[in-house]
GROMACS .gro file of C-alpha atoms in nm:
model
  242
    1MET     CA    1   0.000   0.000   0.000
    2LYS     CA    2   0.274   0.243   0.093
    3ARG     CA    3   0.463   0.160  -0.228
    4GLU     CA    4   0.151   0.233  -0.439
    5LEU     CA    5   0.097   0.560  -0.252
    6ARG     CA    6   0.456   0.673  -0.315
    7LYS     CA    7   0.415   0.580  -0.682
    8GLN     CA    8   0.092   0.783  -0.706
    9ILE     CA    9   0.259   1.082  -0.541
   10LYS     CA   10   0.549   1.073  -0.790
   11GLU     CA   11   0.306   1.050  -1.082
   12ASP     CA   12   0.104   1.343  -0.948
   13GLU     CA   13   0.423   1.548  -0.903
   14PHE     CA   14   0.530   1.471  -1.261
   15LEU     CA   15   0.188   1.569  -1.402
   16SER     CA   16   0.188   1.888  -1.195
   17GLY     CA   17   0.530   1.976  -1.332
   18VAL     CA   18   0.417   1.918  -1.690
   19GLU     CA   19   0.109   2.136  -1.633
   20VAL     CA   20   0.323   2.419  -1.495
   21VAL     CA   21   0.559   2.408  -1.793
   22TRP     CA   22   0.274   2.390  -2.043
   23LYS     CA   23   0.098   2.682  -1.878
   24TRP     CA   24   0.419   2.890  -1.894
   25PHE     CA   25   0.456   2.816  -2.266
   26ARG     CA   26   0.094   2.922  -2.335
   27GLU     CA   27   0.139   3.247  -2.147
   28ASN     CA   28   0.486   3.325  -2.292
   29GLN     CA   29   0.465   3.205  -2.650
   30LYS     CA   30   0.692   3.473  -2.798
   31LEU     CA   31   0.963   3.422  -2.538
   32ALA     CA   32   0.929   3.045  -2.573
   33ARG     CA   33   0.986   3.069  -2.949
   34VAL     CA   34   1.296   3.284  -2.892
   35VAL     CA   35   1.430   3.034  -2.640
   36LEU     CA   36   1.358   2.745  -2.875
   37VAL     CA   37   1.530   2.912  -3.171
   38ALA     CA   38   1.831   3.006  -2.957
   39THR     CA   39   1.858   2.649  -2.828
   40VAL     CA   40   1.847   2.509  -3.181
   41LEU     CA   41   2.114   2.753  -3.296
   42VAL     CA   42   2.340   2.659  -3.004
   43LEU     CA   43   2.297   2.288  -3.078
   44VAL     CA   44   2.376   2.346  -3.446
   45ALA     CA   45   2.688   2.548  -3.355
   46VAL     CA   46   2.808   2.282  -3.111
   47ALA     CA   47   2.751   2.007  -3.368
   48GLY     CA   48   2.937   2.209  -3.634
   49LEU     CA   49   3.230   2.279  -3.404
   50SER     CA   50   3.247   1.913  -3.302
   51TYR     CA   51   3.247   1.805  -3.667
   52PHE     CA   52   3.514   2.058  -3.762
   53THR     CA   53   3.734   1.964  -3.464
   54GLY     CA   54   3.699   1.593  -3.537
   55LYS     CA   55   3.780   1.650  -3.904
   56ARG     CA   56   4.098   1.844  -3.816
   57GLU     CA   57   4.206   1.578  -3.568
   58ARG     CA   58   4.161   1.307  -3.830
   59GLY     CA   59   4.349   1.512  -4.086
   60ALA     CA   60   4.634   1.574  -3.841
   61ALA     CA   61   4.657   1.205  -3.751
   62GLU     CA   62   4.661   1.099  -4.116
   63ALA     CA   63   4.931   1.354  -4.206
   64PHE     CA   64   5.143   1.247  -3.908
   65ASP     CA   65   5.105   0.877  -3.998
   66ALA     CA   66   5.216   0.952  -4.355
   67ALA     CA   67   5.528   1.128  -4.226
   68MET     CA   68   5.601   0.840  -3.987
   69ARG     CA   69   5.585   0.592  -4.274
   70ILE     CA   70   5.867   0.783  -4.440
   71TYR     CA   71   6.062   0.800  -4.113
   72GLU     CA   72   6.025   0.426  -4.058
   73THR     CA   73   6.107   0.322  -4.413
   74PRO     CA   74   6.431   0.120  -4.403
   75LEU     CA   75   6.746   0.186  -4.600
   76ALA     CA   76   6.826  -0.065  -4.872
   77ALA     CA   77   7.153  -0.149  -4.695
   78GLU     CA   78   6.965  -0.238  -4.376
   79LEU     CA   79   6.755  -0.510  -4.537
   80PRO     CA   80   6.887  -0.868  -4.525
   81GLY     CA   81   6.690  -0.956  -4.837
   82PRO     CA   82   6.422  -0.820  -5.071
   83PRO     CA   83   6.205  -0.545  -4.920
   84PRO     CA   84   5.854  -0.630  -4.797
   85SER     CA   85   5.573  -0.593  -5.047
   86GLY     CA   86   5.482  -0.228  -5.103
   87VAL     CA   87   5.797  -0.093  -4.935
   88VAL     CA   88   6.045   0.106  -5.143
   89PRO     CA   89   6.362   0.142  -4.934
   90PHE     CA   90   6.578   0.454  -4.946
   91LYS     CA   91   6.926   0.429  -5.091
   92GLU     CA   92   7.074   0.704  -4.874
   93ALA     CA   93   7.001   0.809  -4.515
   94SER     CA   94   7.024   1.175  -4.613
   95GLU     CA   95   6.744   1.131  -4.868
   96LYS     CA   96   6.524   0.953  -4.614
   97PHE     CA   97   6.564   1.202  -4.331
   98THR     CA   98   6.540   1.508  -4.557
   99LYS     CA   99   6.208   1.383  -4.693
  100ALA     CA  100   6.082   1.283  -4.348
  101ALA     CA  101   6.181   1.620  -4.196
  102ALA     CA  102   5.991   1.803  -4.471
  103ALA     CA  103   5.683   1.588  -4.408
  104PHE     CA  104   5.693   1.647  -4.033
  105ASP     CA  105   5.746   2.021  -4.088
  106GLY     CA  106   5.433   2.021  -4.302
  107VAL     CA  107   5.232   1.856  -4.025
  108GLU     CA  108   5.354   2.112  -3.772
  109ARG     CA  109   5.271   2.406  -4.000
  110SER     CA  110   4.921   2.276  -4.074
  111TYR     CA  111   4.833   2.163  -3.722
  112PRO     CA  112   5.048   2.364  -3.477
  113SER     CA  113   4.799   2.338  -3.188
  114GLN     CA  114   4.723   1.969  -3.234
  115LEU     CA  115   4.905   1.688  -3.055
  116ALA     CA  116   5.015   1.559  -3.395
  117GLY     CA  117   5.173   1.897  -3.471
  118ARG     CA  118   5.377   1.900  -3.149
  119ARG     CA  119   5.487   1.543  -3.196
  120ALA     CA  120   5.580   1.617  -3.557
  121ARG     CA  121   5.813   1.893  -3.433
  122TYR     CA  122   5.990   1.639  -3.213
  123TYR     CA  123   6.041   1.390  -3.497
  124ALA     CA  124   6.153   1.665  -3.732
  125ALA     CA  125   6.421   1.748  -3.473
  126LEU     CA  126   6.531   1.381  -3.468
  127CYS     CA  127   6.559   1.392  -3.847
  128ARG     CA  128   6.776   1.703  -3.825
  129ILE     CA  129   7.004   1.529  -3.576
  130GLU     CA  130   7.050   1.249  -3.829
  131LEU     CA  131   7.123   1.509  -4.097
  132GLY     CA  132   7.384   1.681  -3.878
  133ASP     CA  133   7.179   1.999  -3.832
  134LEU     CA  134   7.231   2.006  -3.456
  135THR     CA  135   7.157   2.378  -3.425
  136GLY     CA  136   6.818   2.342  -3.589
  137ALA     CA  137   6.742   2.032  -3.385
  138ARG     CA  138   6.836   2.205  -3.059
  139GLN     CA  139   6.615   2.505  -3.133
  140ALA     CA  140   6.314   2.284  -3.195
  141LEU     CA  141   6.379   2.068  -2.889
  142GLU     CA  142   6.425   2.368  -2.660
  143ALA     CA  143   6.091   2.508  -2.776
  144LEU     CA  144   5.924   2.173  -2.706
  145ALA     CA  145   6.094   2.133  -2.368
  146GLY     CA  146   5.890   2.424  -2.233
  147SER     CA  147   5.558   2.304  -2.373
  148GLY     CA  148   5.466   2.040  -2.116
  149GLY     CA  149   5.341   1.685  -2.160
  150LEU     CA  150   5.511   1.383  -2.312
  151GLU     CA  151   5.669   1.588  -2.590
  152ALA     CA  152   5.844   1.809  -2.334
  153SER     CA  153   5.992   1.504  -2.161
  154LEU     CA  154   6.107   1.357  -2.492
  155ALA     CA  155   6.265   1.689  -2.586
  156LYS     CA  156   6.451   1.721  -2.253
  157LEU     CA  157   6.591   1.371  -2.286
  158SER     CA  158   6.700   1.438  -2.645
  159LEU     CA  159   6.866   1.767  -2.543
  160ALA     CA  160   7.072   1.580  -2.284
  161GLY     CA  161   7.163   1.334  -2.558
  162LEU     CA  162   7.275   1.619  -2.782
  163ASP     CA  163   7.503   1.750  -2.506
  164ARG     CA  164   7.645   1.402  -2.457
  165ARG     CA  165   7.702   1.368  -2.830
  166ALA     CA  166   7.873   1.708  -2.843
  167GLY     CA  167   8.111   1.611  -2.563
  168ALA     CA  168   7.951   1.839  -2.304
  169VAL     CA  169   7.950   1.556  -2.052
  170ASP     CA  170   7.907   1.769  -1.740
  171LYS     CA  171   7.600   1.937  -1.886
  172ALA     CA  172   7.454   1.605  -2.001
  173VAL     CA  173   7.515   1.445  -1.661
  174GLU     CA  174   7.349   1.738  -1.485
  175SER     CA  175   7.045   1.706  -1.714
  176TYR     CA  176   7.015   1.330  -1.667
  177ARG     CA  177   7.038   1.364  -1.289
  178SER     CA  178   6.772   1.632  -1.288
  179LEU     CA  179   6.537   1.421  -1.502
  180ALA     CA  180   6.595   1.112  -1.288
  181GLU     CA  181   6.469   1.304  -0.983
  182ASP     CA  182   6.185   1.484  -1.159
  183ALA     CA  183   5.853   1.328  -1.051
  184SER     CA  184   5.673   1.505  -1.339
  185PHE     CA  185   5.899   1.348  -1.602
  186ALA     CA  186   5.671   1.147  -1.832
  187LEU     CA  187   5.924   0.880  -1.938
  188PRO     CA  188   6.066   0.586  -1.737
  189ARG     CA  189   6.321   0.724  -1.494
  190ASP     CA  190   6.502   0.389  -1.472
  191TYR     CA  191   6.597   0.441  -1.836
  192VAL     CA  192   6.731   0.787  -1.750
  193LEU     CA  193   6.943   0.641  -1.468
  194MET     CA  194   7.078   0.375  -1.702
  195THR     CA  195   7.170   0.639  -1.960
  196LEU     CA  196   7.331   0.850  -1.687
  197ALA     CA  197   7.537   0.553  -1.565
  198HIS     CA  198   7.651   0.469  -1.920
  199THR     CA  199   7.747   0.833  -1.978
  200LEU     CA  200   7.954   0.840  -1.658
  201GLU     CA  201   8.118   0.508  -1.739
  202GLU     CA  202   8.212   0.627  -2.089
  203ALA     CA  203   8.363   0.940  -1.930
  204ARG     CA  204   8.569   0.715  -1.696
  205ARG     CA  205   8.395   0.859  -1.391
  206THR     CA  206   8.381   0.513  -1.242
  207GLN     CA  207   8.269   0.583  -0.887
  208GLU     CA  208   7.984   0.804  -1.004
  209ALA     CA  209   7.883   0.539  -1.256
  210VAL     CA  210   7.871   0.275  -0.982
  211VAL     CA  211   7.650   0.500  -0.770
  212SER     CA  212   7.410   0.550  -1.062
  213TYR     CA  213   7.395   0.179  -1.145
  214GLN     CA  214   7.334   0.099  -0.780
  215SER     CA  215   7.065   0.364  -0.752
  216LEU     CA  216   6.888   0.210  -1.049
  217TYR     CA  217   6.864  -0.146  -0.919
  218GLU     CA  218   6.784  -0.036  -0.566
  219ARG     CA  219   6.510   0.208  -0.664
  220TYR     CA  220   6.372   0.003  -0.950
  221PRO     CA  221   6.435  -0.365  -0.867
  222GLU     CA  222   6.167  -0.474  -1.118
  223SER     CA  223   6.319  -0.271  -1.402
  224SER     CA  224   6.432  -0.452  -1.716
  225TYR     CA  225   6.765  -0.270  -1.665
  226ALA     CA  226   6.812  -0.381  -1.303
  227ALA     CA  227   7.010  -0.701  -1.372
  228GLU     CA  228   7.246  -0.529  -1.617
  229ALA     CA  229   7.293  -0.236  -1.378
  230GLN     CA  230   7.386  -0.473  -1.096
  231GLN     CA  231   7.633  -0.656  -1.319
  232ARG     CA  232   7.795  -0.333  -1.439
  233ALA     CA  233   7.823  -0.200  -1.082
  234ALA     CA  234   7.990  -0.525  -0.963
  235TYR     CA  235   8.225  -0.525  -1.262
  236LEU     CA  236   8.332  -0.162  -1.207
  237ARG     CA  237   8.386  -0.220  -0.833
  238GLY     CA  238   8.602  -0.525  -0.908
  239ARG     CA  239   8.804  -0.337  -1.169
  240ALA     CA  240   8.863  -0.050  -0.926
  241LYS     CA  241   8.998  -0.291  -0.662
  242GLY     CA  242   9.216  -0.468  -0.915
   0.00000   0.00000   0.00000
């Protein structure tokens, strides 16, 4: 009985609400038409914006994928046999990376505010590194490093790599150490520690390398680099004693 009463009350409340709304519409027909037209226009504008945004996102993704296909196309010398069906390998690395850089530049110009545009800038910088244009690559990476997100982390790591490649070991080491301690860094920090340890080992800074290897396997015991880091640390300690 109580359940039926509650049901009847809810139905009466609903009908009362409908009557109130209908009465308002009868008494305010002009205003109601204005509200209705405005609502329709808003819905049309939202639908149009959503369609346009989706279309641009699809266009950006397709353009980026086309550039990546160039970037990932192998060199003829890299293939052990005939190329896969539909793949035309490049004869020279310079040809490949020049073409890929141009494609990525085009994506960035067309879609500068899209994720694909920012990521295209990063890959264009990688192409320029391969082409020996380190100045151009550094400029692009420095701009990305201040943008935030995954692209910023990728750019910071690549900038440290550029310093390492240029022989600026102290600067590279400082960057790797900073990234390894940065909780906002969007890439695996065990990889950064491994790269730091390798950089120190190559620079014959043995004790610092041992500390970095040890930090890696102690902080990240489940890392895929942990076993190698432990082995390298033990080897360097033994060599120092010998």
